[in-house]
JSON list of C-alpha atoms and ligand atoms in Angstrom, two decimals:
[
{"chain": "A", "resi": 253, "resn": "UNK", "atom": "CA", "xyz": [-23.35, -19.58, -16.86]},
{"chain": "A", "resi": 254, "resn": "UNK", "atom": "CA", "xyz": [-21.67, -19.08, -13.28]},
{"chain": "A", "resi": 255, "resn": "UNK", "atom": "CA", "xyz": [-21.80, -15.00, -12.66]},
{"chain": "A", "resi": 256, "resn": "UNK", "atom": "CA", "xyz": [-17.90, -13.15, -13.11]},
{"chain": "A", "resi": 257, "resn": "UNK", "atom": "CA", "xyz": [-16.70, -12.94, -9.96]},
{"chain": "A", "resi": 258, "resn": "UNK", "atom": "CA", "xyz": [-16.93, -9.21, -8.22]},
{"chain": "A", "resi": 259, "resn": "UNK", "atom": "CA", "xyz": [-13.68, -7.54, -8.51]},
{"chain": "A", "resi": 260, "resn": "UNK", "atom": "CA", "xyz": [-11.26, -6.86, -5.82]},
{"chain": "A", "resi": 261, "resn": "UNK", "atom": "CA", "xyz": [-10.66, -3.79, -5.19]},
{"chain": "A", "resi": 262, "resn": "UNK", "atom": "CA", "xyz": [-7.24, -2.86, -3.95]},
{"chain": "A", "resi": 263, "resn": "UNK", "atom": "CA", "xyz": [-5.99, 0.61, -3.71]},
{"chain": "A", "resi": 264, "resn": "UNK", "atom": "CA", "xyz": [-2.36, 1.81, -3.41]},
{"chain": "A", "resi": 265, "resn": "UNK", "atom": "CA", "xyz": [-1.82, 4.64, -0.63]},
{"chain": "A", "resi": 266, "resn": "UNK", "atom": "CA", "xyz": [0.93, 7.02, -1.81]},
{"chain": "A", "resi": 267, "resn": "UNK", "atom": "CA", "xyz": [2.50, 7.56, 1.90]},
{"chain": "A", "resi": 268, "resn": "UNK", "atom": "CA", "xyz": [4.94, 10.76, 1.61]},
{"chain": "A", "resi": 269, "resn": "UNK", "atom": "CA", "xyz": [3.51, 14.04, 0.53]},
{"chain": "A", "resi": 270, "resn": "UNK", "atom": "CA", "xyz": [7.66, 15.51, 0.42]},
{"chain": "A", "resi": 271, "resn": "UNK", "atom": "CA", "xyz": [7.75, 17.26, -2.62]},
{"chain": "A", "resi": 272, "resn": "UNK", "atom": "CA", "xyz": [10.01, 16.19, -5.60]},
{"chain": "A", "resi": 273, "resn": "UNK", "atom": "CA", "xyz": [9.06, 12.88, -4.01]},
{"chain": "A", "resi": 274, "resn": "UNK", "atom": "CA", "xyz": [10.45, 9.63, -5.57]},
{"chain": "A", "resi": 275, "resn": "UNK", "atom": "CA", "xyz": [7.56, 7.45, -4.41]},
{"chain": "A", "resi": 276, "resn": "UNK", "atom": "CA", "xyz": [5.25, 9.06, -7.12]},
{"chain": "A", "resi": 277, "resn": "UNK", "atom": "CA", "xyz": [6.77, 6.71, -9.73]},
{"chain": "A", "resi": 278, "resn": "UNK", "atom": "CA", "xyz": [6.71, 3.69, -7.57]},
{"chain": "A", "resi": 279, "resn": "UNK", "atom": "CA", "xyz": [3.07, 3.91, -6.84]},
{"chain": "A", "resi": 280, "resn": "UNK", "atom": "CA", "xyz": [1.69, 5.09, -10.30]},
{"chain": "A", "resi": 281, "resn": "UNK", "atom": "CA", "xyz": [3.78, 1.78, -11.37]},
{"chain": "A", "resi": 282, "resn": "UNK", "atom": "CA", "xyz": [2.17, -0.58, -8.53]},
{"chain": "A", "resi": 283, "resn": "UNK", "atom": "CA", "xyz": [-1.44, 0.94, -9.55]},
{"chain": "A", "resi": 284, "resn": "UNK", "atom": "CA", "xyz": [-0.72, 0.59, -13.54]},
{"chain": "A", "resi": 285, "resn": "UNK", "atom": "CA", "xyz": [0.28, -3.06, -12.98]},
{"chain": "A", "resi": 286, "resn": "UNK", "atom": "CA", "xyz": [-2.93, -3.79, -10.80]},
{"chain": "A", "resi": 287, "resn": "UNK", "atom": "CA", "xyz": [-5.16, -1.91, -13.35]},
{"chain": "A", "resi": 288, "resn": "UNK", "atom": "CA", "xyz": [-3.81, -4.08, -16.24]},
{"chain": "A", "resi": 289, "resn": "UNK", "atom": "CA", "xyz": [-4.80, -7.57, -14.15]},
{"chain": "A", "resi": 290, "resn": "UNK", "atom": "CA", "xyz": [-8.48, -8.80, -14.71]},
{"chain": "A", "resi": 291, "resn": "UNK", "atom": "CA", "xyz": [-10.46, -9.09, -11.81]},
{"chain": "A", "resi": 292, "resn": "UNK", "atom": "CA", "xyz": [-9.21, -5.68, -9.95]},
{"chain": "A", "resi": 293, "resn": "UNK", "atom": "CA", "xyz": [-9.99, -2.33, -9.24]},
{"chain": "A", "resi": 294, "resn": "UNK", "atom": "CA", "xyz": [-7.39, 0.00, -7.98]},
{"chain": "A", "resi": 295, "resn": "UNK", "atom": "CA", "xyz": [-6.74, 3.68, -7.68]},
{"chain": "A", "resi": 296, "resn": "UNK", "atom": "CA", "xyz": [-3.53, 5.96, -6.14]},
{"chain": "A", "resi": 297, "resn": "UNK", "atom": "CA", "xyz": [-4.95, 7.55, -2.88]},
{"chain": "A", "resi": 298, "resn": "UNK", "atom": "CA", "xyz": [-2.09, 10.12, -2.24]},
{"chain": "A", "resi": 299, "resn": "UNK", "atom": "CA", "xyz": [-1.65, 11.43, 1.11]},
{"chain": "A", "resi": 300, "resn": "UNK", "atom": "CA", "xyz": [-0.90, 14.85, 0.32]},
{"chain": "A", "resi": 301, "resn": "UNK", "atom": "CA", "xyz": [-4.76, 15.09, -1.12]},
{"chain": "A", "resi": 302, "resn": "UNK", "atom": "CA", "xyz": [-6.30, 13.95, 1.79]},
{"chain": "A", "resi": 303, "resn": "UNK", "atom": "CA", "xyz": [-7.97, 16.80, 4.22]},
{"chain": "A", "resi": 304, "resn": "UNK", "atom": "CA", "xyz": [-6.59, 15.67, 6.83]},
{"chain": "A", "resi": 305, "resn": "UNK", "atom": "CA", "xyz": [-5.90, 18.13, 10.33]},
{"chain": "A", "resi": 306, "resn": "UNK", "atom": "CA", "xyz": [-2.93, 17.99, 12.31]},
{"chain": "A", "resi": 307, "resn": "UNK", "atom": "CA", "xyz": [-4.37, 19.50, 15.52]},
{"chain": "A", "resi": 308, "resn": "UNK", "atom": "CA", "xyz": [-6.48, 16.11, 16.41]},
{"chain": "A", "resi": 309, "resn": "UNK", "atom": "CA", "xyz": [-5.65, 12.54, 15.40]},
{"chain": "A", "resi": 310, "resn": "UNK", "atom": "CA", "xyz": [-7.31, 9.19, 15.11]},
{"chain": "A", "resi": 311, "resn": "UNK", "atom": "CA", "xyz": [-10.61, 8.50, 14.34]},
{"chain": "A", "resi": 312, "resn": "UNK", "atom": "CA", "xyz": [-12.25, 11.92, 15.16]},
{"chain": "A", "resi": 313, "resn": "UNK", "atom": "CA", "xyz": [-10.37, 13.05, 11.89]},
{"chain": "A", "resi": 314, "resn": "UNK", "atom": "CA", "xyz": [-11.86, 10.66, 9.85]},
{"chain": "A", "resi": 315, "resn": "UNK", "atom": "CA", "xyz": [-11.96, 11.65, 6.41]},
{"chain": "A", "resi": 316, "resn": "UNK", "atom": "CA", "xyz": [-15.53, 10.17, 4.66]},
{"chain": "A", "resi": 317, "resn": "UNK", "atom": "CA", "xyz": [-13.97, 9.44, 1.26]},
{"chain": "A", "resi": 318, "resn": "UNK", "atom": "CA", "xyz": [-10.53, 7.98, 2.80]},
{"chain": "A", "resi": 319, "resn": "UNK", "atom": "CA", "xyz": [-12.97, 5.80, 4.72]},
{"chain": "A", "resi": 320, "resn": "UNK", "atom": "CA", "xyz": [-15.63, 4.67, 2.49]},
{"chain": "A", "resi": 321, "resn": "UNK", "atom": "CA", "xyz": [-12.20, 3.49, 0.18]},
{"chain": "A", "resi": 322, "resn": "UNK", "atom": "CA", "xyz": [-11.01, 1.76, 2.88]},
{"chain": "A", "resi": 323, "resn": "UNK", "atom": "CA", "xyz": [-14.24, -0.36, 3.71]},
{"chain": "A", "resi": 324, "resn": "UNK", "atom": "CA", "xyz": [-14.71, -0.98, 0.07]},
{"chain": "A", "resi": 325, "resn": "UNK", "atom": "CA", "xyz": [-10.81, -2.25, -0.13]},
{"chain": "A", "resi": 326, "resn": "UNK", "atom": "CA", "xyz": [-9.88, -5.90, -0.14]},
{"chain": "A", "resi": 327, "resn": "UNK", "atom": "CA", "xyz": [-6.51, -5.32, 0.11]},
{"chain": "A", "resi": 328, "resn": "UNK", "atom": "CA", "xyz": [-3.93, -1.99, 0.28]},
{"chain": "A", "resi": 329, "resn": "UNK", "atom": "CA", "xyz": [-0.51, -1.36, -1.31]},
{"chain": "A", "resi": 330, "resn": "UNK", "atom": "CA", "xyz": [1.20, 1.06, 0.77]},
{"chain": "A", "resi": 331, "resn": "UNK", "atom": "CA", "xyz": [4.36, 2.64, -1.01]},
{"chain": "A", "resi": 332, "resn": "UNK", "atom": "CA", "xyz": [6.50, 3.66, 1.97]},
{"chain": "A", "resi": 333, "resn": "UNK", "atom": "CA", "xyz": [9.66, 5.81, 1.61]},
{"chain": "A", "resi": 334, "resn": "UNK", "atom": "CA", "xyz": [12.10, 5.49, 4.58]},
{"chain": "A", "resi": 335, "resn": "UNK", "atom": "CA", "xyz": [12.47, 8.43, 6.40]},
{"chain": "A", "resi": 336, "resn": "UNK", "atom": "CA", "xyz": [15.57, 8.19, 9.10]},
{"chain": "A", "resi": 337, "resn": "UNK", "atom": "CA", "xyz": [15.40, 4.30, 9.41]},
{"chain": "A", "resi": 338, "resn": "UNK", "atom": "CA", "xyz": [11.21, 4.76, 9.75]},
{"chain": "A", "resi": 339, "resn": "UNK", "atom": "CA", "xyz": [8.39, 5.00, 7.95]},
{"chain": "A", "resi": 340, "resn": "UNK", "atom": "CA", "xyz": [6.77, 8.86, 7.92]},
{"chain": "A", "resi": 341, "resn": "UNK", "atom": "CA", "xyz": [5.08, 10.39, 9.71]},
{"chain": "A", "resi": 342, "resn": "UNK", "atom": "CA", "xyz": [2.14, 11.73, 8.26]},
{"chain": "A", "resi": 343, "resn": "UNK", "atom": "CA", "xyz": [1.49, 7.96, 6.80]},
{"chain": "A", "resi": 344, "resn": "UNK", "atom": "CA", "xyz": [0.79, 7.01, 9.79]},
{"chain": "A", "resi": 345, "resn": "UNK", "atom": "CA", "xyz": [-1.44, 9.78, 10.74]},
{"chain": "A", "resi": 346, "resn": "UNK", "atom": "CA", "xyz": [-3.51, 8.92, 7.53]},
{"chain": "A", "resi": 347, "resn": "UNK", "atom": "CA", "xyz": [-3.56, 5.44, 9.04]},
{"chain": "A", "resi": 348, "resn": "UNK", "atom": "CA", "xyz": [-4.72, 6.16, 12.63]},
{"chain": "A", "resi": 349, "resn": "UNK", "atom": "CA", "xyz": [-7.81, 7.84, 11.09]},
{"chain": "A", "resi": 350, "resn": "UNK", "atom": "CA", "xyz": [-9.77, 4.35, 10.79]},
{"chain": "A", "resi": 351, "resn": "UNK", "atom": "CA", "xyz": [-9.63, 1.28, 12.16]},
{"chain": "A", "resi": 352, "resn": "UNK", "atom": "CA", "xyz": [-13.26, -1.06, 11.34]},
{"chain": "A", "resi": 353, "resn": "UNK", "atom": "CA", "xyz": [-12.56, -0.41, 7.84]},
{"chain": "A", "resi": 354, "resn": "UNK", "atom": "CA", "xyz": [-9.24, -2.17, 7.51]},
{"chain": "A", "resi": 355, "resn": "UNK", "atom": "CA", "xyz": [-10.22, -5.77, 10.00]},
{"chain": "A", "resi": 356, "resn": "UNK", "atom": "CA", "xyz": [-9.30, -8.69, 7.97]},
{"chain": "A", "resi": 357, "resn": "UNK", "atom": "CA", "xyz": [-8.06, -7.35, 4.85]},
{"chain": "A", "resi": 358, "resn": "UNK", "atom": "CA", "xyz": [-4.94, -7.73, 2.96]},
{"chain": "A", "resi": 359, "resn": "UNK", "atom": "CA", "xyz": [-1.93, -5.59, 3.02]},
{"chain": "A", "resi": 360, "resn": "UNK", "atom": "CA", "xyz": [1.25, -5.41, 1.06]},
{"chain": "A", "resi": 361, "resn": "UNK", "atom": "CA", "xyz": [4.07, -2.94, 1.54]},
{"chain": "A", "resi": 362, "resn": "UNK", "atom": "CA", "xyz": [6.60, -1.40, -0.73]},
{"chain": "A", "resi": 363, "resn": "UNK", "atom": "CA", "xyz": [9.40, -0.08, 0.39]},
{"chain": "A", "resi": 364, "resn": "UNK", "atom": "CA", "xyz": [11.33, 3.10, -1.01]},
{"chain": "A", "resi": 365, "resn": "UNK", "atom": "CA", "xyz": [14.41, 4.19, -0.54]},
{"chain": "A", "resi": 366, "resn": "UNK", "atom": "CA", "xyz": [17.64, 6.63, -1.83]},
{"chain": "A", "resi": 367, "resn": "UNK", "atom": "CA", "xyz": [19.98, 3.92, -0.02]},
{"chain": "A", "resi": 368, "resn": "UNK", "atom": "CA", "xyz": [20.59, 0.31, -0.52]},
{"chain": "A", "resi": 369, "resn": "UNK", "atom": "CA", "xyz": [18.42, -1.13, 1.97]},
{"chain": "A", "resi": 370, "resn": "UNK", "atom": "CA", "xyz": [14.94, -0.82, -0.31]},
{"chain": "A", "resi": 371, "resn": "UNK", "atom": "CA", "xyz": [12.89, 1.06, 2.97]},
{"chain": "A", "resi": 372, "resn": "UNK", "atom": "CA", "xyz": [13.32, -2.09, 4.77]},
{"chain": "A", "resi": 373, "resn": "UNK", "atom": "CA", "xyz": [13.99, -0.80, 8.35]},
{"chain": "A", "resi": 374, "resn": "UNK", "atom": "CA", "xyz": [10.47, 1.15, 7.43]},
{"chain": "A", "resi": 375, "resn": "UNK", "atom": "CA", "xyz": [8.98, -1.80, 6.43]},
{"chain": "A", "resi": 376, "resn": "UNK", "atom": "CA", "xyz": [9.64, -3.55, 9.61]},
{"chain": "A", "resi": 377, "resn": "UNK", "atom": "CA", "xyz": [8.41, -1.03, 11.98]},
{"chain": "A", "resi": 378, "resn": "UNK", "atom": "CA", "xyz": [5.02, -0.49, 10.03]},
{"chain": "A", "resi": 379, "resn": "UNK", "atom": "CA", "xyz": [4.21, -4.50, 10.02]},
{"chain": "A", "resi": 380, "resn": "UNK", "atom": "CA", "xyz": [3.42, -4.61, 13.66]},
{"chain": "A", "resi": 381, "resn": "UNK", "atom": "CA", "xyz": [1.41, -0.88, 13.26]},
{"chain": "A", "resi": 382, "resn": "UNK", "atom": "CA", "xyz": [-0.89, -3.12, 10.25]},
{"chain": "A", "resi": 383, "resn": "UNK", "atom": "CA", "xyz": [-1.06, -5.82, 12.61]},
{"chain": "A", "resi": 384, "resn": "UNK", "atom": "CA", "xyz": [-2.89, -3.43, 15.73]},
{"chain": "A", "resi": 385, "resn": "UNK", "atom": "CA", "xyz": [-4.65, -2.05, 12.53]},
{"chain": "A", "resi": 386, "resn": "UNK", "atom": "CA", "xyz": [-6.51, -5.60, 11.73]},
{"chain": "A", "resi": 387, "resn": "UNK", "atom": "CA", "xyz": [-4.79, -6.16, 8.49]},
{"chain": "A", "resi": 388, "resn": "UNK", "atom": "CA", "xyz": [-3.32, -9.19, 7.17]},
{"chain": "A", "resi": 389, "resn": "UNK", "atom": "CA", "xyz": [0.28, -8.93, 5.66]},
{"chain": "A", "resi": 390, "resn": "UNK", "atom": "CA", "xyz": [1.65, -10.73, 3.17]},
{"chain": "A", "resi": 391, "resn": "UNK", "atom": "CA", "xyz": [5.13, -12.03, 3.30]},
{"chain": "A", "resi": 392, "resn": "UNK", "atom": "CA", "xyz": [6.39, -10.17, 0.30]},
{"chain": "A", "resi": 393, "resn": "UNK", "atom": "CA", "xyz": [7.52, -7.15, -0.47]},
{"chain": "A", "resi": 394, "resn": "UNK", "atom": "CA", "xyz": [9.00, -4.96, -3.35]},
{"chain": "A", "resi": 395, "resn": "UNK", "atom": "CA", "xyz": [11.44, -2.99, -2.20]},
{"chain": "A", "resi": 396, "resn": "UNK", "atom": "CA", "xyz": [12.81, -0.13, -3.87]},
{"chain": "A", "resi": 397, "resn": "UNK", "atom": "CA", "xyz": [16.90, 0.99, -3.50]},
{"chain": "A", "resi": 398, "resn": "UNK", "atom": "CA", "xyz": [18.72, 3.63, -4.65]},
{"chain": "A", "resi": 399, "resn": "UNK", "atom": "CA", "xyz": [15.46, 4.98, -6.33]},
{"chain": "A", "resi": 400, "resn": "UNK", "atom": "CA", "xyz": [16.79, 8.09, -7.86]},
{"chain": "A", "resi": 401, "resn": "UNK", "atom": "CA", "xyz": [18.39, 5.29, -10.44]},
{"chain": "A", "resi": 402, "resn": "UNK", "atom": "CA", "xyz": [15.50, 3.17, -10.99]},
{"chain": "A", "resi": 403, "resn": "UNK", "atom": "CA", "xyz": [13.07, 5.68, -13.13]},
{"chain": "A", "resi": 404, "resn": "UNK", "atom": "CA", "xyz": [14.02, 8.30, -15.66]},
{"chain": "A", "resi": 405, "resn": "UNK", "atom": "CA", "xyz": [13.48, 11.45, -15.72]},
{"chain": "A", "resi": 406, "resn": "UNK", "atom": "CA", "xyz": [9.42, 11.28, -17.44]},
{"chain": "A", "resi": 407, "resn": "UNK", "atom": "CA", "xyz": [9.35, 8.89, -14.66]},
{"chain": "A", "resi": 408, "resn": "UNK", "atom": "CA", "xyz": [9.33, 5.46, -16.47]},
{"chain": "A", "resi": 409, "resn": "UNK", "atom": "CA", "xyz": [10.96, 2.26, -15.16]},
{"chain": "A", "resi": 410, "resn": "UNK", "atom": "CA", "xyz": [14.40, 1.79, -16.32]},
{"chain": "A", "resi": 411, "resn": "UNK", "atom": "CA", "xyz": [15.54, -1.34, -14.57]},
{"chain": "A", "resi": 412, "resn": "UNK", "atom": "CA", "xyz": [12.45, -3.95, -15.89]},
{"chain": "A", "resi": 413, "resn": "UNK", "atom": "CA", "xyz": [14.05, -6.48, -13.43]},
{"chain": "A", "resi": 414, "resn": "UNK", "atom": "CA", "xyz": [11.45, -4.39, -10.85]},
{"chain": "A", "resi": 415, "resn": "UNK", "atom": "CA", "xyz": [8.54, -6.45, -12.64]},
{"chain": "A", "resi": 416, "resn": "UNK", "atom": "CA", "xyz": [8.84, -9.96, -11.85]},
{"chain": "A", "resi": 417, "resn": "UNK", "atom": "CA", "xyz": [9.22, -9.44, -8.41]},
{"chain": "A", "resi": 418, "resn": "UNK", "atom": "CA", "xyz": [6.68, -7.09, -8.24]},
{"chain": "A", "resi": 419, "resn": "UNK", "atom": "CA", "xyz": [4.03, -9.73, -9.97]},
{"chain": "A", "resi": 420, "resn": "UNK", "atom": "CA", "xyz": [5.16, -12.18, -7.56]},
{"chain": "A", "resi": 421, "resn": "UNK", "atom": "CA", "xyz": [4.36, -9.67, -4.89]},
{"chain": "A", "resi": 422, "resn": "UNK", "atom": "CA", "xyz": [1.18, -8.77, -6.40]},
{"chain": "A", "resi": 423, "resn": "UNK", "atom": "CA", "xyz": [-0.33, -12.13, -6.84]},
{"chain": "A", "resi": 424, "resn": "UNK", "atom": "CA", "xyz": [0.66, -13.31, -2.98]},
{"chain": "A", "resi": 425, "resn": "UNK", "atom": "CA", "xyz": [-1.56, -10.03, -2.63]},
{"chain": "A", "resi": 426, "resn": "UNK", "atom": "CA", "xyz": [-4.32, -11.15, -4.73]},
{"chain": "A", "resi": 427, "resn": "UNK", "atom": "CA", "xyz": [-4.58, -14.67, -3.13]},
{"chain": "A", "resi": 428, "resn": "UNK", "atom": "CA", "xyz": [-4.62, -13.54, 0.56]},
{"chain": "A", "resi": 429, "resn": "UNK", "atom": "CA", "xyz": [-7.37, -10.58, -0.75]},
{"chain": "A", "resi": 430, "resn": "UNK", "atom": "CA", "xyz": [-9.56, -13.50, -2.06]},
{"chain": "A", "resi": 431, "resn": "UNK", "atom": "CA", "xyz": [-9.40, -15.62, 0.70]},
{"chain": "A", "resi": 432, "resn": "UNK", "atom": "CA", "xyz": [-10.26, -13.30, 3.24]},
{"chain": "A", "resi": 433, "resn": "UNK", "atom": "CA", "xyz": [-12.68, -11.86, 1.26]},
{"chain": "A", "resi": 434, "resn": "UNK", "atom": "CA", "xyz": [-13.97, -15.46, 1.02]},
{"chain": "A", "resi": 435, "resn": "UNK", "atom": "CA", "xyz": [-13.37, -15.70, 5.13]},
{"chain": "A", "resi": 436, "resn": "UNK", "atom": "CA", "xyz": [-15.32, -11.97, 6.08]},
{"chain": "A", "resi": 437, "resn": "UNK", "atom": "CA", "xyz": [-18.38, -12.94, 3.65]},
{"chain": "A", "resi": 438, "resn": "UNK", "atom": "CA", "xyz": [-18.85, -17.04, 4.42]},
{"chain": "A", "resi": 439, "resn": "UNK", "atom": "CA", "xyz": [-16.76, -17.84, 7.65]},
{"chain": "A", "resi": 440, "resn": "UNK", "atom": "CA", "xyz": [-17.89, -16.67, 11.29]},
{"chain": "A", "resi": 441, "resn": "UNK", "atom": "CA", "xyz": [-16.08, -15.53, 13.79]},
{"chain": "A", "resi": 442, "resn": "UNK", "atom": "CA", "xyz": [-17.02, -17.77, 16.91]},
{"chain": "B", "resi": 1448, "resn": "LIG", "atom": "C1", "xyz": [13.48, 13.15, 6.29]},
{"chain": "B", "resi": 1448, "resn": "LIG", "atom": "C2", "xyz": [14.12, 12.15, 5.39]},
{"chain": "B", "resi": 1448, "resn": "LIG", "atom": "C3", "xyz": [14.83, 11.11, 5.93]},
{"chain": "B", "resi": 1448, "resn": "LIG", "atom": "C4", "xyz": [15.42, 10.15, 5.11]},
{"chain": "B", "resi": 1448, "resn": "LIG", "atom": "N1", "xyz": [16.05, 9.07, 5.67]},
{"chain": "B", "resi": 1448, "resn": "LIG", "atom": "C5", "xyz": [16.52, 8.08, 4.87]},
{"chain": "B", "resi": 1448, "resn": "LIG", "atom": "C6", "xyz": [17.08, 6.90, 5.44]},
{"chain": "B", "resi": 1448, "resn": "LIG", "atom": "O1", "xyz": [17.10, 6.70, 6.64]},
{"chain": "B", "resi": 1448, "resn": "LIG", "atom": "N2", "xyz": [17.56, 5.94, 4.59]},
{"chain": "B", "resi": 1448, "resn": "LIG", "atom": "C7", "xyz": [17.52, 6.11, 3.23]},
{"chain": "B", "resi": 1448, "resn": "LIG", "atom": "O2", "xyz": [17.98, 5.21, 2.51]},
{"chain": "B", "resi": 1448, "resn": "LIG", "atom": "N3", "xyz": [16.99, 7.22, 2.66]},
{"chain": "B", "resi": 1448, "resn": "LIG", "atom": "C8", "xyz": [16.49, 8.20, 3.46]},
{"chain": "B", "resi": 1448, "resn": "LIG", "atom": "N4", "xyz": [15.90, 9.30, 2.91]},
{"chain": "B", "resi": 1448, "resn": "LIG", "atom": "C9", "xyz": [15.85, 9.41, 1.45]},
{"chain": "B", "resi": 1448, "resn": "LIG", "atom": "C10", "xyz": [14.53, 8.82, 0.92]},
{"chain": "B", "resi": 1448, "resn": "LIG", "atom": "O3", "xyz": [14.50, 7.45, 1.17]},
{"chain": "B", "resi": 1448, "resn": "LIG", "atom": "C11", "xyz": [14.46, 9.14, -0.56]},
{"chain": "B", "resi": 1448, "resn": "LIG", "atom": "O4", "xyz": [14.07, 10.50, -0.69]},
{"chain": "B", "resi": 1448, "resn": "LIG", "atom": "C12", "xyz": [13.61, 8.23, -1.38]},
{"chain": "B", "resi": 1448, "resn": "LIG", "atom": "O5", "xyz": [13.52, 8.79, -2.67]},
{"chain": "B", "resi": 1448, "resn": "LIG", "atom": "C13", "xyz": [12.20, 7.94, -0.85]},
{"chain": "B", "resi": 1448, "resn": "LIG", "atom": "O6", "xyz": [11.56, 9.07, -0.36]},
{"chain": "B", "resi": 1448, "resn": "LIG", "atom": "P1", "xyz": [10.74, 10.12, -1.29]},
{"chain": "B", "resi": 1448, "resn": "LIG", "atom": "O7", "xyz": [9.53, 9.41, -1.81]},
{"chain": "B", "resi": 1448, "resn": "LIG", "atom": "O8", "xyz": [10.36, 11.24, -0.36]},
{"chain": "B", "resi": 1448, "resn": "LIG", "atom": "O9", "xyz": [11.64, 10.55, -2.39]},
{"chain": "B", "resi": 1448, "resn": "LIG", "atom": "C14", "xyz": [15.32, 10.27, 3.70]},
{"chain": "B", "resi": 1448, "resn": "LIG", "atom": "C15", "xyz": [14.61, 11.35, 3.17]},
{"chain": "B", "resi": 1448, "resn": "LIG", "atom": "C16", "xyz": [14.00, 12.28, 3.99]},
{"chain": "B", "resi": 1448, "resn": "LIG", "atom": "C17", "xyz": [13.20, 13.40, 3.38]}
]
């Protein structure tokens, strides 16, 4: 009998550490729904855990355990509140702090937002960021609008229209994970 694959492992980076933060919800619901799919491994990396200075930046604040998830992930959710028409700051610092670890791997992004616009103006700015990074976006995202609405107060979905597009999102995330987990392990780069 042909051995079960080895799961993907795709972790979803919680990128605001503001308190009374609305992306909390959003990203323990992206990580449920990839924990209940066969064939993954996920986990929430929040930002606001991560030991991370602010007197240095980049690589020479590497944290070992952000890192080692990072080279284990095949692909990354990042749940991205818009912050003044961008995505935040310290997001990006978490980002900058490797750069190996992310080459040819897949990334999704979903956006959050308290107007109507779902994080997109975020969204677009951070695609050409994962792009310098070495990550592979997909063309999907979930975008989140007028958040305060969309989860009750014990921080369950209310609006259950959120989960069809986020499978569709999830599995676009799922194929490109495979196949350039199929590219790094069996295709050379000339
Ligand atoms: C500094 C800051 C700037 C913000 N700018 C915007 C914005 O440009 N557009 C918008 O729709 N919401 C904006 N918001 C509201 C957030 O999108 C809202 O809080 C949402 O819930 C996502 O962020 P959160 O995870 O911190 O809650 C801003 C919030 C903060 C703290």
């Amino acid at each position: 009998m042909a051995e079960a694959p080895r799961p993907l492992f795709v972790p979803v980076i919680l990128g605001t550490v503001r308190q009374g933060r609305m992306s909390l919800p959003v990203a323990r619901l992206l990580t449920a729904e990839l924990a209940r799919r066969p064939g993954i491994e996920t986990e929430l990396i929040d930002i606001a855990r991560l030991p991370l200075r602010i007197d240095d930046a980049g690589e020479a604040i590497k944290d070992p355990a952000f890192a080692g998830r990072m080279s284990r992930a095949d692909a990354l959710v990042i749940v991205s509140p818009e912050y003044n028409h961008g995505y935040t700051g310290l997001l990006k610092h978490v980002l900058d702090t490797c750069l190996a670890e992310y080459v040819h791997k897949a990334a999704g992004i979903v956006g959050v937002s308290a107007g109507p616009w779902g994080g997109t103006r975020g969204i677009q700015d951070l695609l050409p960021v994962l792009r310098e990074l070495g990550l592979v976006t997909i063309f999907w995202d979930v975008n989140f609008s007028a958040v305060q609405t969309v989860f009750d107060d014990a921080g369950t979905l209310r609006d259950l229209s959120y989960l069809a597009r986020i499978d569709k999102f999830l599995k676009e995330l799922v194929w490109m994970a495979t196949t350039l987990r199929h590219g790094r392990e069996h295709v050379a780069l000339e």
